[in-house]
Short mmCIF file of C-alpha atoms in Angstrom, two decimals:
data_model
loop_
_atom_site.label_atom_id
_atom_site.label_comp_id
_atom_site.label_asym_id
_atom_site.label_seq_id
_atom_site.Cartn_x
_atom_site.Cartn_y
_atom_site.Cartn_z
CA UNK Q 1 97.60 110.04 131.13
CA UNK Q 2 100.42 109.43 133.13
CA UNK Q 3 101.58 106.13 131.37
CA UNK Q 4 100.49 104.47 127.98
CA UNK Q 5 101.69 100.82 127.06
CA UNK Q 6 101.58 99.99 123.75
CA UNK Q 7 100.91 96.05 123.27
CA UNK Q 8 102.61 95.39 120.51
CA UNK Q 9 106.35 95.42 119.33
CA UNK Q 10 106.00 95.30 115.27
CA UNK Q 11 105.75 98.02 112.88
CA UNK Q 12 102.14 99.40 113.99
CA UNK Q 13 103.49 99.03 117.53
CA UNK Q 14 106.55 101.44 116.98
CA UNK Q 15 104.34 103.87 114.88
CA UNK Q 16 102.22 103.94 117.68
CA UNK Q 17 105.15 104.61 120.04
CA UNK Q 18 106.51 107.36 117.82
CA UNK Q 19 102.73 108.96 117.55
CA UNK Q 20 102.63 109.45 120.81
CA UNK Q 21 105.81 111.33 121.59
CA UNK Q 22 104.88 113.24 117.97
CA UNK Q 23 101.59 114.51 119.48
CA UNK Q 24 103.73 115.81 122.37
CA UNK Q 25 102.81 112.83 124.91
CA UNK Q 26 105.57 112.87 127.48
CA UNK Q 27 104.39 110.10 129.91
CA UNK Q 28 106.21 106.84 130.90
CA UNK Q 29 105.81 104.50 127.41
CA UNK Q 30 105.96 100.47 127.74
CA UNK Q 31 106.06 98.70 124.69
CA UNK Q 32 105.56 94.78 124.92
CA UNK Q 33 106.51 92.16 122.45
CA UNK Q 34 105.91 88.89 122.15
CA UNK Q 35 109.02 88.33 120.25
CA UNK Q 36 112.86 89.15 121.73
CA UNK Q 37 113.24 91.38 119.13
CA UNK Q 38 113.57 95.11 118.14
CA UNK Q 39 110.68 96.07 115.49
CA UNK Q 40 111.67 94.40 112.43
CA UNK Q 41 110.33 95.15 109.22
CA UNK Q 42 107.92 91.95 107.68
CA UNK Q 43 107.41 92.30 103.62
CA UNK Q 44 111.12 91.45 102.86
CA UNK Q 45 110.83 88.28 104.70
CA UNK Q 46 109.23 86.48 101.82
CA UNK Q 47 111.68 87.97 99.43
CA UNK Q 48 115.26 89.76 99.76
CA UNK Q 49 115.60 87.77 103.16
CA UNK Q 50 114.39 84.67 101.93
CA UNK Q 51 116.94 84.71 99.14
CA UNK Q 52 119.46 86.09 101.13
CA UNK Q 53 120.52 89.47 99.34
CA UNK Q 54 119.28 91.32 102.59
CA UNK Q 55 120.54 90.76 106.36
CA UNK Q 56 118.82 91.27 109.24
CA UNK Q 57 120.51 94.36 110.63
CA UNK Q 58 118.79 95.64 107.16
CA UNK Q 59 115.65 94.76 108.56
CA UNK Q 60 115.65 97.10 111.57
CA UNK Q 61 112.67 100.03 111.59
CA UNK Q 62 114.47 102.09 114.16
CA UNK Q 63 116.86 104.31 112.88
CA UNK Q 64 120.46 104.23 115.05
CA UNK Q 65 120.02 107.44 116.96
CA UNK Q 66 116.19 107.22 117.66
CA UNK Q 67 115.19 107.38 121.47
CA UNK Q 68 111.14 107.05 122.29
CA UNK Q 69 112.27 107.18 125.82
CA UNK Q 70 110.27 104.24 126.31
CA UNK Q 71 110.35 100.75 128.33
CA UNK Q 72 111.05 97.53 126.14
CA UNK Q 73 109.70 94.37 127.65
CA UNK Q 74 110.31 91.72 124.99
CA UNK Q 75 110.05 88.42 124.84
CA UNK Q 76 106.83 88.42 126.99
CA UNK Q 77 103.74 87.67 125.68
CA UNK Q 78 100.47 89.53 126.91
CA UNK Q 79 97.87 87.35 128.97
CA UNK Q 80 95.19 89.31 130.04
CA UNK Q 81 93.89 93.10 130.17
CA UNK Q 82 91.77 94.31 133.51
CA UNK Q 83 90.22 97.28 132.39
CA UNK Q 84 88.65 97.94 136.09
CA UNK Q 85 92.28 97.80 137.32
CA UNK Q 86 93.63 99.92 134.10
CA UNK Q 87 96.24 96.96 134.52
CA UNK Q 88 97.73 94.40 131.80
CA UNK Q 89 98.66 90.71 132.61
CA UNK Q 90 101.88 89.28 131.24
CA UNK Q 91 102.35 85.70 130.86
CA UNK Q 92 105.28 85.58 133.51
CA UNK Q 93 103.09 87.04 135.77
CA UNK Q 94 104.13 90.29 135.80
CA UNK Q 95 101.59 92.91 135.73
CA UNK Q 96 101.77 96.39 133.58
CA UNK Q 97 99.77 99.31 134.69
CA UNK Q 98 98.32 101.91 132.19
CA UNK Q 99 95.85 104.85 131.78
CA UNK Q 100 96.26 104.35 128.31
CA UNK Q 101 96.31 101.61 126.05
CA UNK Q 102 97.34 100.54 122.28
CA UNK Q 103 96.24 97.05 121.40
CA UNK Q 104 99.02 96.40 118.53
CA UNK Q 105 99.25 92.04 118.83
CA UNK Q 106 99.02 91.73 115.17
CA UNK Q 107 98.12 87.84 113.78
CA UNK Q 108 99.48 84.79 113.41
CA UNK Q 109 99.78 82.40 110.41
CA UNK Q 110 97.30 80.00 110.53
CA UNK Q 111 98.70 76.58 110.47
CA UNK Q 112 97.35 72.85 108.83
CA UNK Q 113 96.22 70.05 111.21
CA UNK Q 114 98.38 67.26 111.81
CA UNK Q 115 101.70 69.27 110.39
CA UNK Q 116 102.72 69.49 114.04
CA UNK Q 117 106.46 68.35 114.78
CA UNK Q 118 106.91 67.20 111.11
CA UNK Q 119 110.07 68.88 109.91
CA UNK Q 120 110.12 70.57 106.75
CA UNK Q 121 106.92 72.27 107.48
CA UNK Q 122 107.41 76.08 107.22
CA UNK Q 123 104.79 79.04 107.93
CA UNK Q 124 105.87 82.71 107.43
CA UNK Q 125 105.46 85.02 110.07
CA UNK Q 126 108.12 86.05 112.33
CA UNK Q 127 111.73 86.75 111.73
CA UNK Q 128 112.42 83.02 113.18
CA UNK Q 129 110.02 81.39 110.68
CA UNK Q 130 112.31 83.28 107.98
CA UNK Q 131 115.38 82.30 109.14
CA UNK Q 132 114.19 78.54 109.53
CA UNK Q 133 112.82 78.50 105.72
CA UNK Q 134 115.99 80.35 104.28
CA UNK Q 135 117.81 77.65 105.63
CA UNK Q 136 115.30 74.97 104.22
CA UNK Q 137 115.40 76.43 101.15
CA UNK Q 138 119.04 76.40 100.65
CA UNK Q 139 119.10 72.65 100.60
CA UNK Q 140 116.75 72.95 97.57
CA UNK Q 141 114.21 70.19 96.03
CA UNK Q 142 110.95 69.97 95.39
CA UNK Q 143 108.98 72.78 97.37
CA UNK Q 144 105.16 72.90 97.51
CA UNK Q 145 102.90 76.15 99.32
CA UNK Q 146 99.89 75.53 100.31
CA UNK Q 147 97.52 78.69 99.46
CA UNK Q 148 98.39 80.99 96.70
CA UNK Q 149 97.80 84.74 98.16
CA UNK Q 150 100.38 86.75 98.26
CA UNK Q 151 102.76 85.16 100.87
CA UNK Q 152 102.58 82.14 99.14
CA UNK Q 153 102.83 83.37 95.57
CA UNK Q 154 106.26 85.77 96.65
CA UNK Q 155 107.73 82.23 98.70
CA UNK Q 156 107.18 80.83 95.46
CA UNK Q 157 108.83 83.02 93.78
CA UNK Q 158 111.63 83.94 95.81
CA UNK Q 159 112.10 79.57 95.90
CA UNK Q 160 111.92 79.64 91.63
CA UNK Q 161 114.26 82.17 91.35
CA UNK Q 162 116.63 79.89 94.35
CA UNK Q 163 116.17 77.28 91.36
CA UNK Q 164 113.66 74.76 93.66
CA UNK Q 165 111.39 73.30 91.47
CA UNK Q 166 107.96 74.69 92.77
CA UNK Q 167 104.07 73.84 92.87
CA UNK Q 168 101.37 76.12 94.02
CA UNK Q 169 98.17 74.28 95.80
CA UNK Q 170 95.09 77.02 95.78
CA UNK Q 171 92.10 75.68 97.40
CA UNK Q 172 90.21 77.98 95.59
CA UNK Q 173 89.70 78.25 91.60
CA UNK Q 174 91.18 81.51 91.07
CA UNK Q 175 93.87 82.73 93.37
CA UNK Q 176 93.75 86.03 94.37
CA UNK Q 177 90.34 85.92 93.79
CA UNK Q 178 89.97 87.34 97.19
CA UNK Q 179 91.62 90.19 97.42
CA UNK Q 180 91.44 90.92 93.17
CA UNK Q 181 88.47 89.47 92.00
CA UNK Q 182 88.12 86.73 89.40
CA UNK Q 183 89.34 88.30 86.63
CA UNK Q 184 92.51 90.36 87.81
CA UNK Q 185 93.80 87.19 90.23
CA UNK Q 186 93.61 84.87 86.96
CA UNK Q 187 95.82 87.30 85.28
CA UNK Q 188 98.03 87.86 88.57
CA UNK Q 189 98.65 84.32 89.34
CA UNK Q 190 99.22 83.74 85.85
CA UNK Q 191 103.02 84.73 86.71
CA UNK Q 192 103.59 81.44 87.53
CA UNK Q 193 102.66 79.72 84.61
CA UNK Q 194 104.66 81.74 82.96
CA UNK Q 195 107.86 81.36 85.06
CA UNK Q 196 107.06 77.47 84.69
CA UNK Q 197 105.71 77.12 88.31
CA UNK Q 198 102.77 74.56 88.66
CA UNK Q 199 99.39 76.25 89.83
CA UNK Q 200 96.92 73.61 91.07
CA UNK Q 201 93.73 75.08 91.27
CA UNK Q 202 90.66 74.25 93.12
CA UNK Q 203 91.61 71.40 94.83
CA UNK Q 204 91.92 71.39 98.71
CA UNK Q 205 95.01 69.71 101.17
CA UNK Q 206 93.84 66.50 102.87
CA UNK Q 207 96.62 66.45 104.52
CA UNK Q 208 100.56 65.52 104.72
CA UNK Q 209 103.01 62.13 104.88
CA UNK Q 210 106.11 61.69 106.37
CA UNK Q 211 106.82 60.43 109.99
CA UNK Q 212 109.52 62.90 110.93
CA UNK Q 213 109.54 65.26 108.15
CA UNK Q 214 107.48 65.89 105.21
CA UNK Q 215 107.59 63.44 101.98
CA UNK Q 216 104.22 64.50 99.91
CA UNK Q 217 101.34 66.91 100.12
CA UNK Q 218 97.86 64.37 100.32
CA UNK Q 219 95.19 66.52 98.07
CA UNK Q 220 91.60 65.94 98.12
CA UNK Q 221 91.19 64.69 94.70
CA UNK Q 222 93.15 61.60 96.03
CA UNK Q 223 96.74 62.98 94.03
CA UNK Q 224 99.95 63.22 95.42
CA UNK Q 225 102.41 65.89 95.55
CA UNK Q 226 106.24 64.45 96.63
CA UNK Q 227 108.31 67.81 98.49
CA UNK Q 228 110.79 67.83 100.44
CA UNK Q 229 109.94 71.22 102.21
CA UNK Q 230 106.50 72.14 102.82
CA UNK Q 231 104.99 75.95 103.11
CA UNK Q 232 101.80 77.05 105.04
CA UNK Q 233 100.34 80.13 103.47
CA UNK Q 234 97.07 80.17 104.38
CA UNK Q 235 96.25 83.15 106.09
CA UNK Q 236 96.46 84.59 109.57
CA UNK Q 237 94.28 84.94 112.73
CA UNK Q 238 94.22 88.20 114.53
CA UNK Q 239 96.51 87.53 117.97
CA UNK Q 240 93.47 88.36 120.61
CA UNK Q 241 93.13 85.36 122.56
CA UNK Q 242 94.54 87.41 125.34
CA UNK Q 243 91.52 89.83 125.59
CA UNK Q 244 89.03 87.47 125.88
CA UNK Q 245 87.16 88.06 129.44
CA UNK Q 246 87.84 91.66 129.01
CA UNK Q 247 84.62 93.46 128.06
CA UNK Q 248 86.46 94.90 125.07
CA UNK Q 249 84.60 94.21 122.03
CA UNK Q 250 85.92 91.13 119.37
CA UNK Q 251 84.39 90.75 115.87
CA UNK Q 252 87.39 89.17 113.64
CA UNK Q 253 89.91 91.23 115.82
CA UNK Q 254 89.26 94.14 118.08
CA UNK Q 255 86.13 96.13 116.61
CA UNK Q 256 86.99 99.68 116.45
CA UNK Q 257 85.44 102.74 114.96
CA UNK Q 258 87.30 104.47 111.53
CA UNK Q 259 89.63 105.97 114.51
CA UNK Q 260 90.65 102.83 116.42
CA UNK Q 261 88.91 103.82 119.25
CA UNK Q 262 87.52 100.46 120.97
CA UNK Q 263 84.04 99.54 123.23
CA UNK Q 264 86.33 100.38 126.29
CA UNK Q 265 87.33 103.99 126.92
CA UNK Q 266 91.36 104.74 126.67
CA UNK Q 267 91.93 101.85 124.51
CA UNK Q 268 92.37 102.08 121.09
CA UNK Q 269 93.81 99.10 118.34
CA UNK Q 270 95.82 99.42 115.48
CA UNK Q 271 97.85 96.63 112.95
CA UNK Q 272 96.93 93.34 111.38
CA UNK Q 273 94.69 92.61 114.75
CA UNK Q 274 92.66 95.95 114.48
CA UNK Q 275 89.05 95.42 112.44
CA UNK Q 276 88.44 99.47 111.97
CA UNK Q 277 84.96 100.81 110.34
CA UNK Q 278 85.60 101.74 106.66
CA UNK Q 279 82.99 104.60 105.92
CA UNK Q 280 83.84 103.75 102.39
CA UNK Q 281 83.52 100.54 101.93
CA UNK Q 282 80.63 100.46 104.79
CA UNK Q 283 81.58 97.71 107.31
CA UNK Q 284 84.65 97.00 109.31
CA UNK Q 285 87.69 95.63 107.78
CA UNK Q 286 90.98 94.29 109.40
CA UNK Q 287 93.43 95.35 107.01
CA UNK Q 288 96.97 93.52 107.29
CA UNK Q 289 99.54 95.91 105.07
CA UNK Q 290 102.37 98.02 106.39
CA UNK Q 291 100.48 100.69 105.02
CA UNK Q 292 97.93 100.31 107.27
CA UNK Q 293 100.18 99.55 110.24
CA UNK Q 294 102.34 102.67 109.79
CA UNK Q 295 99.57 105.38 108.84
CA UNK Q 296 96.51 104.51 111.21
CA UNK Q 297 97.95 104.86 114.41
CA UNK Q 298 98.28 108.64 113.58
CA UNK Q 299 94.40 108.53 113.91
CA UNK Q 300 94.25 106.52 117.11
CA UNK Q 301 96.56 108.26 118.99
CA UNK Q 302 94.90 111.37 118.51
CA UNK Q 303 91.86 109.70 119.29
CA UNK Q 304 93.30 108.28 122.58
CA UNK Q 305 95.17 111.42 123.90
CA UNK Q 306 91.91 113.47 123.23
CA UNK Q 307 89.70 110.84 124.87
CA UNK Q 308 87.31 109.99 121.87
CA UNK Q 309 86.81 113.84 121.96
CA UNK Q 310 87.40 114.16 117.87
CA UNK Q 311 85.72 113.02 115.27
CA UNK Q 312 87.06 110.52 113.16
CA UNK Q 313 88.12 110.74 110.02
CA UNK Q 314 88.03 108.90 106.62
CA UNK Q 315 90.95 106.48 106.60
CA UNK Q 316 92.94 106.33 102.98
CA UNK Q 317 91.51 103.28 100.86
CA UNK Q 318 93.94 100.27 101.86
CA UNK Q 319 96.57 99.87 99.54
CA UNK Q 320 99.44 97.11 99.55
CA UNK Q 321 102.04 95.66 96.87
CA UNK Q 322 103.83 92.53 96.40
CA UNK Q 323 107.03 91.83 94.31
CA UNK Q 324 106.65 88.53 92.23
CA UNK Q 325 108.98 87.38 89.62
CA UNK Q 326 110.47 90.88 88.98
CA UNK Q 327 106.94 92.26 88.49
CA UNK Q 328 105.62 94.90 90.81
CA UNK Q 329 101.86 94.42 91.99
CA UNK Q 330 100.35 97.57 93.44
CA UNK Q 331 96.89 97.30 94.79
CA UNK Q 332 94.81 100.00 96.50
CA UNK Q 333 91.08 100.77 97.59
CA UNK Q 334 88.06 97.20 97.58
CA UNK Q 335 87.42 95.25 94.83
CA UNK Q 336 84.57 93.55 96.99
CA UNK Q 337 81.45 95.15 95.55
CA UNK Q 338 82.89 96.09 92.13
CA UNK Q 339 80.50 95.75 89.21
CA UNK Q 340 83.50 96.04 86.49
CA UNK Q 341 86.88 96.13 86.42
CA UNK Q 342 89.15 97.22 82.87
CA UNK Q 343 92.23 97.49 81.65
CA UNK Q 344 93.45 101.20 80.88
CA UNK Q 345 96.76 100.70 79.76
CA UNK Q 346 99.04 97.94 79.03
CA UNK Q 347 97.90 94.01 78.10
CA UNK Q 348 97.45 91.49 80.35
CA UNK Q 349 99.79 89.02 78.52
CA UNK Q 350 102.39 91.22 78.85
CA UNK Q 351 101.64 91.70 82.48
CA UNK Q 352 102.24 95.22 82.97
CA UNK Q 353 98.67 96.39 83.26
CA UNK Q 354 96.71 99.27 84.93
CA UNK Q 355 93.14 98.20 85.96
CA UNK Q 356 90.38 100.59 87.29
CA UNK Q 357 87.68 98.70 89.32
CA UNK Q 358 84.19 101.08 89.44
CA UNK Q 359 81.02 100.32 90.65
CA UNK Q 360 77.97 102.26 89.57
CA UNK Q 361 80.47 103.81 87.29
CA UNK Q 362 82.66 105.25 90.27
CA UNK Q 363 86.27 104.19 90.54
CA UNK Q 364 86.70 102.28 94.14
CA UNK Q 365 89.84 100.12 93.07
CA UNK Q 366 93.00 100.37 91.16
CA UNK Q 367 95.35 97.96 90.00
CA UNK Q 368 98.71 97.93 88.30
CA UNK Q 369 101.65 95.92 87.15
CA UNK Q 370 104.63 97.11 86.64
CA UNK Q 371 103.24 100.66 86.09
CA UNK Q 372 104.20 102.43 89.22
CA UNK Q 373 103.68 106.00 87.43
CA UNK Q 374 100.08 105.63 86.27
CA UNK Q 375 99.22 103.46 89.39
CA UNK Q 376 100.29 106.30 91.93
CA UNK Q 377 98.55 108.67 89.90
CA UNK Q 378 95.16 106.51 90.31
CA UNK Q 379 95.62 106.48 93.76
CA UNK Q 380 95.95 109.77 94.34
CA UNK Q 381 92.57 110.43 92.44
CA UNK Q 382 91.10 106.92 94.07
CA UNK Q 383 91.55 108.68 97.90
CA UNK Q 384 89.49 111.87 97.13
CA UNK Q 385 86.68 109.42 95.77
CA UNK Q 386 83.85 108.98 97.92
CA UNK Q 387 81.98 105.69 97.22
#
């Protein structure tokens, strides 16, 4: 391959990049962003950024004397990919060519209906979307999230601990239930109960008020809920708009094997947009941590510099944490498909649990709160478990 462009400017775009030139690739390299900025790292945005103890220089993956020797185009967003033509489109008409390609868009945070142009109406994405809450956030109030995953729940906690005065809207009767299961998101989302945080459960958004900005959250059940700032946590849609029309395969992302490797030959996916095959869990699953997005493209680049010539591997069980009200959540492996789930240590009031999800008596899930020790030690044991 004499050049590889990596689409894709974010953490499992630069992993990709540095894969590459770690497996001894010494083409030309052309990494493309969407956004004008240098890779950035994402969790903090809902927390140290948010409640400004950390800057963005702080933010920055690449380390001061790092050199990929590779093109930057950012602040272009990718239109099109002709496979035929081993070319990609840009959206200012530019086009990229490339014998090798890393698909690395990531998603986007879905947004509500009829929040357009309201001010006061926040979603939490980008670097921008940070900087525009922080500053929402400093004029405090009343603040309500829509959605209570994780985004929301660490916004809401970053915002109690700013002194707002906070309500969570779940659409769904256990938040976390997702992601958890039942039992473990009822006793994860039960930190803001405790904190003094209104949860409102099971109840969906009907929609907003306000003619310029936001004055109250409309719910279904026909109640109101005044706020003067508004967040949108409700998920995100893998960015692949872009690859429509171009014979590549698209299930809930870009469908790839458990190596990234795509339907089209010298194009492989990684990141938040990438739905790989889990041999363990047995279907394909996009997963959207920065574990993910800094450990997978290992596997893909290997794939793509060998040309599908290796077999794949058995990618580690996904594993992610979140930070919420000085309580560290750690979470690896699927609790999909669990038959139990208990408590080994700790008490769930206390919320510094370590929970062991099995099914058919084999472990395929661990959980822990503020036990970091035992967790990693699960882990450990959890990722030389076959299912």
């Amino acid at each position: 391959m004499r050049t590889v462009a990596v689409v894709g400017a974010s953490l499992a775009g630069l992993s990709a990049a540095r894969s590459l030139r770690k497996q001894g690739y010494d083409g030309r390299l052309v990494v493309i962003g969407d956004e004008p900025h240098r890779p950035y790292d994402r969790p903090p945005l809902s927390k140290e950024f948010l409640a400004g103890t950390l800057g963005e220089a702080d933010l920055a993956l690449e380390t001061d004397d790092e050199d990929l020797g590779a093109q930057w185009l950012l602040g272009v967003r990718a239109a099109g990919l002709d496979h035929a033509r081993r070319v990609i489109r840009l959206a200012d008409g530019r086009e990229v060519p490339a014998d090798g390609v890393v698909i690395a868009t990531g998603a986007a945070a879905r947004t509500l209906p009829g929040a357009e142009g309201l001010a006061g109406v926040h979603t939490l994405r980008t670097l921008d979307d940070a900087r525009a809450l922080r500053d929402g956030l400093a004029r405090g109030g009343r603040l309500v999230v829509i959605g209570g995953g994780f985004i929301g729940a660490e916004v809401a906690s970053t915002a109690y601990a700013l002194g707002l005065d906070v309500t969570v809207v779940e659409a769904a009767r256990t938040p976390l239930a997702g992601p958890l299961g039942e039992t473990m998101g009822a006793v994860v989302s039960g930190l803001h109960a405790d904190h003094g945080v209104r949860l409102e459960c099971g109840v969906g958004v009907k929609g907003l008020s306000g003619e310029t900005r936001v004055d109250a959250v409309l719910l279904e059940d026909g109640r109101t809920l005044p706020a003067d700032i508004v967040v949108v946590g409700v998920g995100a849609r893998p960015c692949v708009e872009w690859l429509e029309g171009s014979r590549i395969a698209l299930d809930n992302g870009v469908k790839c094997g458990a190596d990234g490797r795509t339907s089209l030959a010298g194009v492989v996916a990684v990141g938040d947009c990438a739905n790989w095959y889990d041999p363990r869990a047995g279907r394909h699953l996009r997963v959207e941590h920065w574990t993910g997005a800094r450990e997978r493209p290992d596997a893909a680049i290997a794939t793509l510099l060998a040309g599908g010539a290796i077999e794949p591997g058995v990618p580690r069980p996904p594993y992610f944490w979140s930070d919420q009200y000085g309580v560290k959540i750690q979470f690896a492996g699927h609790a999909a498909g669990a038959d139990s789930v208990t408590i080994e240590a700790g008490a769930a009031d206390d919320r510094d649990i370590l929970a062991v999800y099995r099914r058919a008596g084999n472990p395929v899930a661990v959980l822990g709160m503020n036990q970091p020790r035992l967790f990693m030690r699960r882990r450990k044991q959890l990722a030389g478990t076959a299912s």
